[in-house]
Protein backbone atom coordinates (compact mmCIF):
# COMPACT_ATOMS: atom_id res chain seq x y z
CA UNK A 1 0.00 0.00 0.00
CA UNK A 2 1.10 3.59 -0.51
CA UNK A 3 2.61 5.34 2.47
CA UNK A 4 0.22 7.77 4.14
CA UNK A 5 1.42 10.87 5.94
CA UNK A 6 0.48 10.92 9.59
CA UNK A 7 -0.09 7.15 9.79
CA UNK A 8 1.38 5.44 12.85
CA UNK A 9 4.21 2.93 12.51
CA UNK A 10 3.21 -0.63 11.70
CA UNK A 11 2.45 -2.54 14.87
CA UNK A 12 3.78 -6.09 15.19
CA UNK A 13 1.29 -8.93 14.80
CA UNK A 14 -0.36 -9.73 18.09
CA UNK A 15 -0.79 -6.08 19.07
CA UNK A 16 -3.73 -3.83 18.30
CA UNK A 17 -4.31 -0.09 18.40
CA UNK A 18 -3.92 1.50 21.81
CA UNK A 19 -1.38 -1.09 23.01
CA UNK A 20 -4.00 -3.68 23.97
CA UNK A 21 -3.07 -7.30 23.43
CA UNK A 22 -4.74 -9.03 20.49
CA UNK A 23 -4.25 -12.28 18.65
CA UNK A 24 -4.37 -12.96 14.92
CA UNK A 25 -4.98 -16.41 13.51
CA UNK A 26 -6.10 -17.44 10.04
CA UNK A 27 -6.14 -20.75 8.10
CA UNK A 28 -5.62 -20.57 4.33
CA UNK A 29 -6.76 -23.31 1.91
CA UNK A 30 -5.58 -23.74 -1.65
CA UNK A 31 -8.99 -24.95 -2.92
CA UNK A 32 -12.55 -23.81 -2.36
CA UNK A 33 -14.68 -25.17 0.51
CA UNK A 34 -11.63 -25.62 2.78
CA UNK A 35 -10.03 -28.33 0.66
CA UNK A 36 -6.49 -29.03 -0.50
CA UNK A 37 -3.27 -27.92 1.11
CA UNK A 38 -3.64 -25.55 4.08
CA UNK A 39 -1.45 -23.18 6.07
CA UNK A 40 -2.08 -21.50 9.43
CA UNK A 41 -0.78 -17.97 9.95
CA UNK A 42 -0.46 -15.67 12.95
CA UNK A 43 1.53 -12.92 11.18
CA UNK A 44 1.73 -11.26 7.77
CA UNK A 45 2.51 -13.19 4.60
CA UNK A 46 3.81 -11.28 1.56
CA UNK A 47 3.55 -14.26 -0.79
CA UNK A 48 1.51 -17.41 -0.13
CA UNK A 49 3.63 -19.34 -2.62
CA UNK A 50 6.42 -19.15 -0.03
CA UNK A 51 4.11 -21.19 2.22
CA UNK A 52 3.77 -23.97 -0.40
CA UNK A 53 0.40 -22.68 -1.67
CA UNK A 54 -0.14 -21.84 -5.32
CA UNK A 55 -3.07 -19.60 -4.34
CA UNK A 56 -5.73 -19.17 -1.64
CA UNK A 57 -9.31 -20.04 -2.59
CA UNK A 58 -10.94 -20.35 0.85
CA UNK A 59 -10.20 -18.95 4.32
CA UNK A 60 -11.12 -19.52 7.97
CA UNK A 61 -10.44 -16.52 10.22
CA UNK A 62 -10.15 -17.63 13.84
CA UNK A 63 -9.26 -14.14 15.05
CA UNK A 64 -8.46 -10.95 13.26
CA UNK A 65 -9.28 -8.84 11.37
CA UNK A 66 -7.01 -9.26 8.32
CA UNK A 67 -6.64 -7.47 5.01
CA UNK A 68 -5.87 -9.71 2.02
CA UNK A 69 -4.67 -8.79 -1.47
CA UNK A 70 -5.10 -10.29 -4.92
CA UNK A 71 -1.36 -10.12 -5.66
CA UNK A 72 1.89 -10.76 -3.84
CA UNK A 73 3.53 -8.01 -1.83
CA UNK A 74 0.28 -6.55 -0.47
CA UNK A 75 -0.72 -5.16 -3.88
CA UNK A 76 -3.81 -5.21 -6.05
CA UNK A 77 -7.40 -5.25 -4.86
CA UNK A 78 -7.92 -5.40 -1.10
CA UNK A 79 -10.30 -7.69 0.79
CA UNK A 80 -11.37 -7.46 4.43
CA UNK A 81 -11.42 -10.77 6.33
CA UNK A 82 -13.14 -10.54 9.71
CA UNK A 83 -13.78 -13.50 12.02
CA UNK A 84 -15.71 -16.15 10.12
CA UNK A 85 -15.58 -18.62 7.25
CA UNK A 86 -15.01 -17.78 3.58
CA UNK A 87 -15.55 -20.95 1.48
CA UNK A 88 -14.99 -19.25 -1.90
CA UNK A 89 -14.08 -15.88 -3.46
CA UNK A 90 -17.67 -14.59 -3.59
CA UNK A 91 -17.80 -14.54 0.24
CA UNK A 92 -15.05 -11.92 0.51
CA UNK A 93 -15.78 -9.82 -2.60
CA UNK A 94 -18.43 -9.17 -5.24
CA UNK A 95 -16.26 -7.13 -7.61
CA UNK A 96 -15.51 -10.10 -9.91
CA UNK A 97 -11.99 -8.83 -10.57
CA UNK A 98 -10.11 -11.43 -8.50
CA UNK A 99 -10.86 -15.03 -7.59
CA UNK A 100 -8.16 -15.86 -5.06
CA UNK A 101 -5.71 -14.29 -2.58
CA UNK A 102 -1.93 -14.08 -2.78
CA UNK A 103 -0.86 -12.06 0.32
CA UNK A 104 -2.38 -10.85 3.60
CA UNK A 105 -1.56 -9.13 6.88
CA UNK A 106 -3.20 -8.37 10.24
CA UNK A 107 -5.26 -5.17 10.35
CA UNK A 108 -5.16 -2.75 13.27
CA UNK A 109 -8.51 -1.65 14.69
CA UNK A 110 -9.86 -0.03 17.86
CA UNK A 111 -12.91 0.33 20.06
CA UNK A 112 -13.87 3.71 18.57
CA UNK A 113 -14.32 4.71 14.94
CA UNK A 114 -14.16 8.17 13.41
CA UNK A 115 -13.76 9.01 9.71
CA UNK A 116 -13.74 12.26 7.73
CA UNK A 117 -14.50 12.29 4.00
CA UNK A 118 -13.64 15.17 1.66
CA UNK A 119 -14.93 15.80 -1.85
CA UNK A 120 -11.64 17.33 -3.03
CA UNK A 121 -8.01 16.20 -2.73
CA UNK A 122 -5.92 17.63 0.08
CA UNK A 123 -8.92 17.66 2.46
CA UNK A 124 -10.74 20.37 0.51
CA UNK A 125 -14.36 20.80 -0.55
CA UNK A 126 -17.46 19.27 0.98
CA UNK A 127 -16.75 17.40 4.23
CA UNK A 128 -18.58 14.60 6.05
CA UNK A 129 -17.68 13.17 9.47
CA UNK A 130 -18.80 9.67 10.49
CA UNK A 131 -18.57 8.53 14.12
CA UNK A 132 -19.24 4.90 15.16
CA UNK A 133 -21.63 4.22 12.30
CA UNK A 134 -21.88 2.51 8.91
CA UNK A 135 -23.15 4.39 5.85
CA UNK A 136 -24.62 2.18 3.08
CA UNK A 137 -24.98 5.14 0.69
CA UNK A 138 -23.17 8.50 0.60
CA UNK A 139 -25.57 9.99 -1.94
CA UNK A 140 -27.96 11.15 0.77
CA UNK A 141 -25.09 13.18 2.28
CA UNK A 142 -24.18 15.01 -0.94
CA UNK A 143 -21.27 12.82 -2.05
CA UNK A 144 -22.30 11.85 -5.57
CA UNK A 145 -19.62 9.26 -6.42
CA UNK A 146 -16.69 11.48 -5.44
CA UNK A 147 -14.50 11.11 -2.34
CA UNK A 148 -11.02 12.42 -3.12
CA UNK A 149 -9.32 12.53 0.31
CA UNK A 150 -9.91 10.93 3.72
CA UNK A 151 -8.81 11.24 7.34
CA UNK A 152 -9.20 8.05 9.39
CA UNK A 153 -9.02 9.45 12.91
CA UNK A 154 -9.94 6.29 14.84
CA UNK A 155 -10.37 2.62 14.04
CA UNK A 156 -10.22 0.83 10.70
CA UNK A 157 -12.71 1.37 7.87
CA UNK A 158 -13.64 -0.12 4.50
CA UNK A 159 -14.82 1.98 1.55
CA UNK A 160 -16.69 0.53 -1.42
CA UNK A 161 -17.10 1.84 -4.97
CA UNK A 162 -20.88 1.33 -4.95
CA UNK A 163 -23.77 1.73 -2.48
CA UNK A 164 -24.69 -1.22 -0.27
CA UNK A 165 -21.06 -2.24 0.37
CA UNK A 166 -20.53 -3.49 -3.19
CA UNK A 167 -17.66 -3.33 -5.64
CA UNK A 168 -13.93 -2.88 -5.04
CA UNK A 169 -12.87 -2.44 -1.42
CA UNK A 170 -10.44 0.14 -0.02
CA UNK A 171 -9.01 -0.15 3.50
CA UNK A 172 -8.44 2.91 5.69
CA UNK A 173 -6.31 2.44 8.78
CA UNK A 174 -5.65 5.35 11.13
CA UNK A 175 -3.90 8.09 9.16
CA UNK A 176 -4.33 10.69 6.41
CA UNK A 177 -5.02 9.97 2.74
CA UNK A 178 -4.59 13.21 0.76
CA UNK A 179 -5.40 11.72 -2.65
CA UNK A 180 -7.26 8.68 -3.93
CA UNK A 181 -3.93 7.30 -5.20
CA UNK A 182 -2.96 6.93 -1.52
CA UNK A 183 -5.53 4.12 -1.22
CA UNK A 184 -4.54 2.74 -4.64
CA UNK A 185 -7.74 3.73 -6.43
CA UNK A 186 -7.86 4.69 -10.09
CA UNK A 187 -10.71 7.16 -9.53
CA UNK A 188 -12.11 9.06 -6.49
CA UNK A 189 -15.25 6.92 -6.42
CA UNK A 190 -16.53 5.71 -3.03
CA UNK A 191 -20.26 5.33 -2.38
CA UNK A 192 -20.47 3.41 0.93
CA UNK A 193 -18.28 2.96 4.02
CA UNK A 194 -18.38 0.79 7.12
CA UNK A 195 -16.34 0.03 10.23
CA UNK A 196 -14.13 -3.05 10.48
CA UNK A 197 -15.40 -5.57 13.05
CA UNK A 198 -12.58 -6.64 15.37
CA UNK A 199 -13.60 -9.41 17.76
CA UNK A 200 -11.68 -7.68 20.56
CA UNK A 201 -14.17 -4.81 20.40
CA UNK A 202 -17.20 -6.18 18.52
CA UNK A 203 -18.49 -9.54 19.73
CA UNK A 204 -20.23 -10.31 16.42
CA UNK A 205 -16.95 -10.08 14.56
CA UNK A 206 -17.93 -10.71 10.97
CA UNK A 207 -19.89 -8.05 9.10
CA UNK A 208 -23.06 -9.25 7.39
CA UNK A 209 -24.40 -7.14 4.58
CA UNK A 210 -28.09 -6.32 5.14
CA UNK A 211 -30.54 -8.31 3.06
CA UNK A 212 -32.16 -6.38 0.21
CA UNK A 213 -35.67 -5.07 0.87
CA UNK A 214 -38.38 -7.43 -0.38
CA UNK A 215 -39.99 -6.49 -3.65
CA UNK A 216 -43.39 -4.85 -3.26
CA UNK A 217 -46.38 -7.12 -3.77
CA UNK A 218 -47.98 -6.77 -7.20
CA UNK A 219 -51.10 -4.61 -7.33
CA UNK A 220 -54.34 -6.61 -7.48
CA UNK A 221 -55.82 -7.01 -10.94
CA UNK A 222 -58.70 -4.63 -11.67
CA UNK A 223 -62.18 -6.24 -11.59
CA UNK A 224 -63.53 -7.48 -14.90
CA UNK A 225 -66.10 -5.16 -16.53
CA UNK A 226 -69.72 -6.29 -16.22
CA UNK A 227 -71.02 -8.41 -19.07
CA UNK A 228 -73.14 -6.59 -21.65
CA UNK A 229 -76.88 -7.37 -21.37
CA UNK A 230 -78.16 -9.98 -23.82
CA UNK A 231 -80.79 -8.69 -26.28
CA UNK A 232 -84.29 -10.30 -26.22
CA UNK A 233 -85.30 -12.56 -29.13
PDB file of N, CA and C in Angstrom, residues 35-101:
ATOM      1  N   UNK A  35     -10.648 -27.098   1.161  1.00  0.00           N
ATOM      2  CA  UNK A  35     -10.034 -28.333   0.664  1.00  0.00           C
ATOM      3  C   UNK A  35      -8.604 -28.054   0.196  1.00  0.00           C
ATOM      4  N   UNK A  36      -7.848 -29.142   0.004  1.00  0.00           N
ATOM      5  CA  UNK A  36      -6.487 -29.030  -0.502  1.00  0.00           C
ATOM      6  C   UNK A  36      -5.494 -28.672   0.589  1.00  0.00           C
ATOM      7  N   UNK A  37      -4.315 -28.278   0.156  1.00  0.00           N
ATOM      8  CA  UNK A  37      -3.266 -27.916   1.112  1.00  0.00           C
ATOM      9  C   UNK A  37      -3.709 -26.707   1.948  1.00  0.00           C
ATOM     10  N   UNK A  38      -3.259 -26.652   3.202  1.00  0.00           N
ATOM     11  CA  UNK A  38      -3.638 -25.545   4.076  1.00  0.00           C
ATOM     12  C   UNK A  38      -2.436 -25.063   4.874  1.00  0.00           C
ATOM     13  N   UNK A  39      -2.504 -23.807   5.277  1.00  0.00           N
ATOM     14  CA  UNK A  39      -1.450 -23.176   6.067  1.00  0.00           C
ATOM     15  C   UNK A  39      -2.104 -22.303   7.122  1.00  0.00           C
ATOM     16  N   UNK A  40      -1.596 -22.366   8.347  1.00  0.00           N
ATOM     17  CA  UNK A  40      -2.084 -21.504   9.428  1.00  0.00           C
ATOM     18  C   UNK A  40      -1.094 -20.375   9.657  1.00  0.00           C
ATOM     19  N   UNK A  41      -1.622 -19.146   9.760  1.00  0.00           N
ATOM     20  CA  UNK A  41      -0.780 -17.970   9.952  1.00  0.00           C
ATOM     21  C   UNK A  41      -1.184 -17.205  11.208  1.00  0.00           C
ATOM     22  N   UNK A  42      -0.194 -16.595  11.846  1.00  0.00           N
ATOM     23  CA  UNK A  42      -0.456 -15.669  12.951  1.00  0.00           C
ATOM     24  C   UNK A  42       0.233 -14.330  12.714  1.00  0.00           C
ATOM     25  N   UNK A  43       0.840 -14.164  11.532  1.00  0.00           N
ATOM     26  CA  UNK A  43       1.528 -12.917  11.180  1.00  0.00           C
ATOM     27  C   UNK A  43       1.407 -12.719   9.676  1.00  0.00           C
ATOM     28  N   UNK A  44       1.890 -11.598   9.174  1.00  0.00           N
ATOM     29  CA  UNK A  44       1.731 -11.259   7.768  1.00  0.00           C
ATOM     30  C   UNK A  44       2.425 -12.258   6.858  1.00  0.00           C
ATOM     31  N   UNK A  45       1.931 -12.329   5.628  1.00  0.00           N
ATOM     32  CA  UNK A  45       2.512 -13.190   4.604  1.00  0.00           C
ATOM     33  C   UNK A  45       2.510 -12.420   3.289  1.00  0.00           C
ATOM     34  N   UNK A  46       3.710 -12.082   2.782  1.00  0.00           N
ATOM     35  CA  UNK A  46       3.810 -11.279   1.563  1.00  0.00           C
ATOM     36  C   UNK A  46       3.582 -12.086   0.298  1.00  0.00           C
ATOM     37  N   UNK A  47       3.703 -13.413   0.388  1.00  0.00           N
ATOM     38  CA  UNK A  47       3.547 -14.257  -0.792  1.00  0.00           C
ATOM     39  C   UNK A  47       3.179 -15.663  -0.328  1.00  0.00           C
ATOM     40  N   UNK A  48       1.954 -16.093  -0.609  1.00  0.00           N
ATOM     41  CA  UNK A  48       1.512 -17.409  -0.129  1.00  0.00           C
ATOM     42  C   UNK A  48       2.260 -18.546  -0.811  1.00  0.00           C
ATOM     43  N   UNK A  49       2.876 -18.279  -1.976  1.00  0.00           N
ATOM     44  CA  UNK A  49       3.633 -19.345  -2.624  1.00  0.00           C
ATOM     45  C   UNK A  49       4.867 -19.731  -1.801  1.00  0.00           C
ATOM     46  N   UNK A  50       5.315 -18.824  -0.923  1.00  0.00           N
ATOM     47  CA  UNK A  50       6.423 -19.152  -0.030  1.00  0.00           C
ATOM     48  C   UNK A  50       5.984 -20.091   1.090  1.00  0.00           C
ATOM     49  N   UNK A  51       4.665 -20.256   1.229  1.00  0.00           N
ATOM     50  CA  UNK A  51       4.110 -21.188   2.215  1.00  0.00           C
ATOM     51  C   UNK A  51       3.609 -22.473   1.548  1.00  0.00           C
ATOM     52  N   UNK A  52       4.115 -22.749   0.353  1.00  0.00           N
ATOM     53  CA  UNK A  52       3.766 -23.967  -0.398  1.00  0.00           C
ATOM     54  C   UNK A  52       2.322 -23.976  -0.876  1.00  0.00           C
ATOM     55  N   UNK A  53       1.732 -22.791  -1.081  1.00  0.00           N
ATOM     56  CA  UNK A  53       0.403 -22.684  -1.668  1.00  0.00           C
ATOM     57  C   UNK A  53       0.516 -21.977  -3.013  1.00  0.00           C
ATOM     58  N   UNK A  54      -0.130 -22.514  -4.025  1.00  0.00           N
ATOM     59  CA  UNK A  54      -0.138 -21.837  -5.324  1.00  0.00           C
ATOM     60  C   UNK A  54      -1.061 -20.628  -5.312  1.00  0.00           C
ATOM     61  N   UNK A  55      -2.087 -20.671  -4.467  1.00  0.00           N
ATOM     62  CA  UNK A  55      -3.068 -19.597  -4.338  1.00  0.00           C
ATOM     63  C   UNK A  55      -3.908 -19.893  -3.105  1.00  0.00           C
ATOM     64  N   UNK A  56      -4.800 -18.971  -2.753  1.00  0.00           N
ATOM     65  CA  UNK A  56      -5.734 -19.170  -1.638  1.00  0.00           C
ATOM     66  C   UNK A  56      -7.143 -19.006  -2.180  1.00  0.00           C
ATOM     67  N   UNK A  57      -7.949 -20.068  -2.060  1.00  0.00           N
ATOM     68  CA  UNK A  57      -9.313 -20.041  -2.594  1.00  0.00           C
ATOM     69  C   UNK A  57     -10.380 -20.107  -1.518  1.00  0.00           C
ATOM     70  N   UNK A  58      -9.997 -20.389  -0.261  1.00  0.00           N
ATOM     71  CA  UNK A  58     -10.945 -20.345   0.851  1.00  0.00           C
ATOM     72  C   UNK A  58     -10.169 -20.053   2.130  1.00  0.00           C
ATOM     73  N   UNK A  59     -10.869 -19.461   3.113  1.00  0.00           N
ATOM     74  CA  UNK A  59     -10.204 -18.950   4.319  1.00  0.00           C
ATOM     75  C   UNK A  59     -11.085 -19.174   5.533  1.00  0.00           C
ATOM     76  N   UNK A  60     -10.458 -19.526   6.657  1.00  0.00           N
ATOM     77  CA  UNK A  60     -11.116 -19.519   7.967  1.00  0.00           C
ATOM     78  C   UNK A  60     -10.372 -18.541   8.862  1.00  0.00           C
ATOM     79  N   UNK A  61     -11.054 -17.502   9.325  1.00  0.00           N
ATOM     80  CA  UNK A  61     -10.440 -16.524  10.222  1.00  0.00           C
ATOM     81  C   UNK A  61     -10.851 -16.865  11.648  1.00  0.00           C
ATOM     82  N   UNK A  62      -9.885 -17.324  12.435  1.00  0.00           N
ATOM     83  CA  UNK A  62     -10.152 -17.632  13.839  1.00  0.00           C
ATOM     84  C   UNK A  62     -10.175 -16.358  14.674  1.00  0.00           C
ATOM     85  N   UNK A  63      -9.281 -15.434  14.381  1.00  0.00           N
ATOM     86  CA  UNK A  63      -9.264 -14.138  15.053  1.00  0.00           C
ATOM     87  C   UNK A  63      -8.571 -13.154  14.123  1.00  0.00           C
ATOM     88  N   UNK A  64      -8.967 -11.948  14.205  1.00  0.00           N
ATOM     89  CA  UNK A  64      -8.459 -10.952  13.260  1.00  0.00           C
ATOM     90  C   UNK A  64      -8.796  -9.558  13.749  1.00  0.00           C
ATOM     91  N   UNK A  65      -9.050  -8.674  12.801  1.00  0.00           N
ATOM     92  CA  UNK A  65      -9.278  -8.842  11.367  1.00  0.00           C
ATOM     93  C   UNK A  65      -7.980  -8.866  10.556  1.00  0.00           C
ATOM     94  N   UNK A  66      -8.117  -9.233   9.268  1.00  0.00           N
ATOM     95  CA  UNK A  66      -7.014  -9.262   8.323  1.00  0.00           C
ATOM     96  C   UNK A  66      -7.409  -8.471   7.084  1.00  0.00           C
ATOM     97  N   UNK A  67      -6.407  -8.022   6.351  1.00  0.00           N
ATOM     98  CA  UNK A  67      -6.636  -7.469   5.014  1.00  0.00           C
ATOM     99  C   UNK A  67      -5.822  -8.316   4.049  1.00  0.00           C
ATOM    100  N   UNK A  68      -6.505  -8.845   3.020  1.00  0.00           N
ATOM    101  CA  UNK A  68      -5.865  -9.705   2.022  1.00  0.00           C
ATOM    102  C   UNK A  68      -5.781  -8.968   0.690  1.00  0.00           C
ATOM    103  N   UNK A  69      -4.929  -9.461  -0.196  1.00  0.00           N
ATOM    104  CA  UNK A  69      -4.668  -8.793  -1.473  1.00  0.00           C
ATOM    105  C   UNK A  69      -4.669  -9.827  -2.592  1.00  0.00           C
ATOM    106  N   UNK A  70      -5.033  -9.373  -3.779  1.00  0.00           N
ATOM    107  CA  UNK A  70      -5.104 -10.290  -4.918  1.00  0.00           C
ATOM    108  C   UNK A  70      -3.739 -10.629  -5.489  1.00  0.00           C
ATOM    109  N   UNK A  71      -2.699  -9.845  -5.146  1.00  0.00           N
ATOM    110  CA  UNK A  71      -1.365 -10.120  -5.662  1.00  0.00           C
ATOM    111  C   UNK A  71      -0.351 -10.180  -4.521  1.00  0.00           C
ATOM    112  N   UNK A  72       0.829 -10.701  -4.829  1.00  0.00           N
ATOM    113  CA  UNK A  72       1.894 -10.762  -3.840  1.00  0.00           C
ATOM    114  C   UNK A  72       2.330  -9.356  -3.434  1.00  0.00           C
ATOM    115  N   UNK A  73       2.972  -9.286  -2.278  1.00  0.00           N
ATOM    116  CA  UNK A  73       3.531  -8.013  -1.830  1.00  0.00           C
ATOM    117  C   UNK A  73       2.508  -6.990  -1.403  1.00  0.00           C
ATOM    118  N   UNK A  74       1.339  -7.446  -0.955  1.00  0.00           N
ATOM    119  CA  UNK A  74       0.277  -6.551  -0.472  1.00  0.00           C
ATOM    120  C   UNK A  74      -0.124  -5.549  -1.558  1.00  0.00           C
ATOM    121  N   UNK A  75      -0.353  -6.037  -2.765  1.00  0.00           N
ATOM    122  CA  UNK A  75      -0.724  -5.161  -3.875  1.00  0.00           C
ATOM    123  C   UNK A  75      -1.979  -5.686  -4.556  1.00  0.00           C
ATOM    124  N   UNK A  76      -2.580  -4.830  -5.368  1.00  0.00           N
ATOM    125  CA  UNK A  76      -3.812  -5.206  -6.048  1.00  0.00           C
ATOM    126  C   UNK A  76      -5.037  -4.929  -5.194  1.00  0.00           C
ATOM    127  N   UNK A  77      -6.158  -5.490  -5.598  1.00  0.00           N
ATOM    128  CA  UNK A  77      -7.401  -5.250  -4.865  1.00  0.00           C
ATOM    129  C   UNK A  77      -7.303  -5.765  -3.435  1.00  0.00           C
ATOM    130  N   UNK A  78      -7.956  -5.062  -2.519  1.00  0.00           N
ATOM    131  CA  UNK A  78      -7.924  -5.400  -1.103  1.00  0.00           C
ATOM    132  C   UNK A  78      -9.234  -6.075  -0.698  1.00  0.00           C
ATOM    133  N   UNK A  79      -9.125  -6.964   0.300  1.00  0.00           N
ATOM    134  CA  UNK A  79     -10.302  -7.685   0.790  1.00  0.00           C
ATOM    135  C   UNK A  79     -10.236  -7.758   2.312  1.00  0.00           C
ATOM    136  N   UNK A  80     -11.312  -7.372   2.979  1.00  0.00           N
ATOM    137  CA  UNK A  80     -11.367  -7.457   4.429  1.00  0.00           C
ATOM    138  C   UNK A  80     -11.819  -8.856   4.845  1.00  0.00           C
ATOM    139  N   UNK A  81     -11.090  -9.448   5.798  1.00  0.00           N
ATOM    140  CA  UNK A  81     -11.422 -10.766   6.327  1.00  0.00           C
ATOM    141  C   UNK A  81     -11.591 -10.645   7.831  1.00  0.00           C
ATOM    142  N   UNK A  82     -12.837 -10.561   8.287  1.00  0.00           N
ATOM    143  CA  UNK A  82     -13.135 -10.541   9.710  1.00  0.00           C
ATOM    144  C   UNK A  82     -13.402 -11.966  10.184  1.00  0.00           C
ATOM    145  N   UNK A  83     -13.590 -12.152  11.465  1.00  0.00           N
ATOM    146  CA  UNK A  83     -13.781 -13.496  12.016  1.00  0.00           C
ATOM    147  C   UNK A  83     -14.936 -14.190  11.302  1.00  0.00           C
ATOM    148  N   UNK A  84     -14.678 -15.402  10.819  1.00  0.00           N
ATOM    149  CA  UNK A  84     -15.712 -16.148  10.119  1.00  0.00           C
ATOM    150  C   UNK A  84     -15.120 -17.073   9.080  1.00  0.00           C
ATOM    151  N   UNK A  85     -15.993 -17.676   8.272  1.00  0.00           N
ATOM    152  CA  UNK A  85     -15.581 -18.625   7.248  1.00  0.00           C
ATOM    153  C   UNK A  85     -15.859 -18.058   5.860  1.00  0.00           C
ATOM    154  N   UNK A  86     -14.922 -18.283   4.948  1.00  0.00           N
ATOM    155  CA  UNK A  86     -15.014 -17.785   3.577  1.00  0.00           C
ATOM    156  C   UNK A  86     -14.738 -18.961   2.627  1.00  0.00           C
ATOM    157  N   UNK A  87     -15.772 -19.726   2.256  1.00  0.00           N
ATOM    158  CA  UNK A  87     -15.550 -20.946   1.475  1.00  0.00           C
ATOM    159  C   UNK A  87     -15.156 -20.719   0.017  1.00  0.00           C
ATOM    160  N   UNK A  88     -15.398 -19.528  -0.525  1.00  0.00           N
ATOM    161  CA  UNK A  88     -14.995 -19.246  -1.903  1.00  0.00           C
ATOM    162  C   UNK A  88     -14.902 -17.728  -2.086  1.00  0.00           C
ATOM    163  N   UNK A  89     -14.380 -17.292  -3.231  1.00  0.00           N
ATOM    164  CA  UNK A  89     -14.079 -15.881  -3.462  1.00  0.00           C
ATOM    165  C   UNK A  89     -15.289 -14.975  -3.282  1.00  0.00           C
ATOM    166  N   UNK A  90     -16.488 -15.454  -3.639  1.00  0.00           N
ATOM    167  CA  UNK A  90     -17.670 -14.592  -3.586  1.00  0.00           C
ATOM    168  C   UNK A  90     -18.073 -14.238  -2.164  1.00  0.00           C
ATOM    169  N   UNK A  91     -17.476 -14.881  -1.149  1.00  0.00           N
ATOM    170  CA  UNK A  91     -17.798 -14.545   0.241  1.00  0.00           C
ATOM    171  C   UNK A  91     -16.922 -13.421   0.774  1.00  0.00           C
ATOM    172  N   UNK A  92     -15.856 -13.068   0.057  1.00  0.00           N
ATOM    173  CA  UNK A  92     -15.048 -11.916   0.506  1.00  0.00           C
ATOM    174  C   UNK A  92     -15.075 -10.753  -0.481  1.00  0.00           C
ATOM    175  N   UNK A  93     -15.669 -10.933  -1.657  1.00  0.00           N
ATOM    176  CA  UNK A  93     -15.784  -9.818  -2.599  1.00  0.00           C
ATOM    177  C   UNK A  93     -16.902 -10.096  -3.593  1.00  0.00           C
ATOM    178  N   UNK A  94     -17.454  -9.019  -4.155  1.00  0.00           N
ATOM    179  CA  UNK A  94     -18.435  -9.170  -5.241  1.00  0.00           C
ATOM    180  C   UNK A  94     -18.011  -8.332  -6.446  1.00  0.00           C
ATOM    181  N   UNK A  95     -16.726  -7.989  -6.512  1.00  0.00           N
ATOM    182  CA  UNK A  95     -16.260  -7.130  -7.605  1.00  0.00           C
ATOM    183  C   UNK A  95     -15.925  -7.915  -8.869  1.00  0.00           C
ATOM    184  N   UNK A  96     -15.772  -9.235  -8.753  1.00  0.00           N
ATOM    185  CA  UNK A  96     -15.511 -10.103  -9.914  1.00  0.00           C
ATOM    186  C   UNK A  96     -14.198  -9.779 -10.616  1.00  0.00           C
ATOM    187  N   UNK A  97     -13.270  -9.122  -9.936  1.00  0.00           N
ATOM    188  CA  UNK A  97     -11.987  -8.826 -10.569  1.00  0.00           C
ATOM    189  C   UNK A  97     -10.889  -9.775 -10.114  1.00  0.00           C
ATOM    190  N   UNK A  98     -11.091 -10.479  -9.000  1.00  0.00           N
ATOM    191  CA  UNK A  98     -10.106 -11.426  -8.500  1.00  0.00           C
ATOM    192  C   UNK A  98     -10.792 -12.616  -7.864  1.00  0.00           C
ATOM    193  N   UNK A  99     -10.207 -13.809  -8.051  1.00  0.00           N
ATOM    194  CA  UNK A  99     -10.861 -15.026  -7.595  1.00  0.00           C
ATOM    195  C   UNK A  99     -10.051 -15.786  -6.548  1.00  0.00           C
ATOM    196  N   UNK A 100      -8.916 -15.233  -6.123  1.00  0.00           N
ATOM    197  CA  UNK A 100      -8.155 -15.857  -5.059  1.00  0.00           C
ATOM    198  C   UNK A 100      -7.233 -14.809  -4.443  1.00  0.00           C
ATOM    199  N   UNK A 101      -6.565 -15.185  -3.350  1.00  0.00           N
ATOM    200  CA  UNK A 101      -5.711 -14.286  -2.578  1.00  0.00           C
ATOM    201  C   UNK A 101      -4.264 -14.730  -2.703  1.00  0.00           C
TER     202      UNK A 101
END
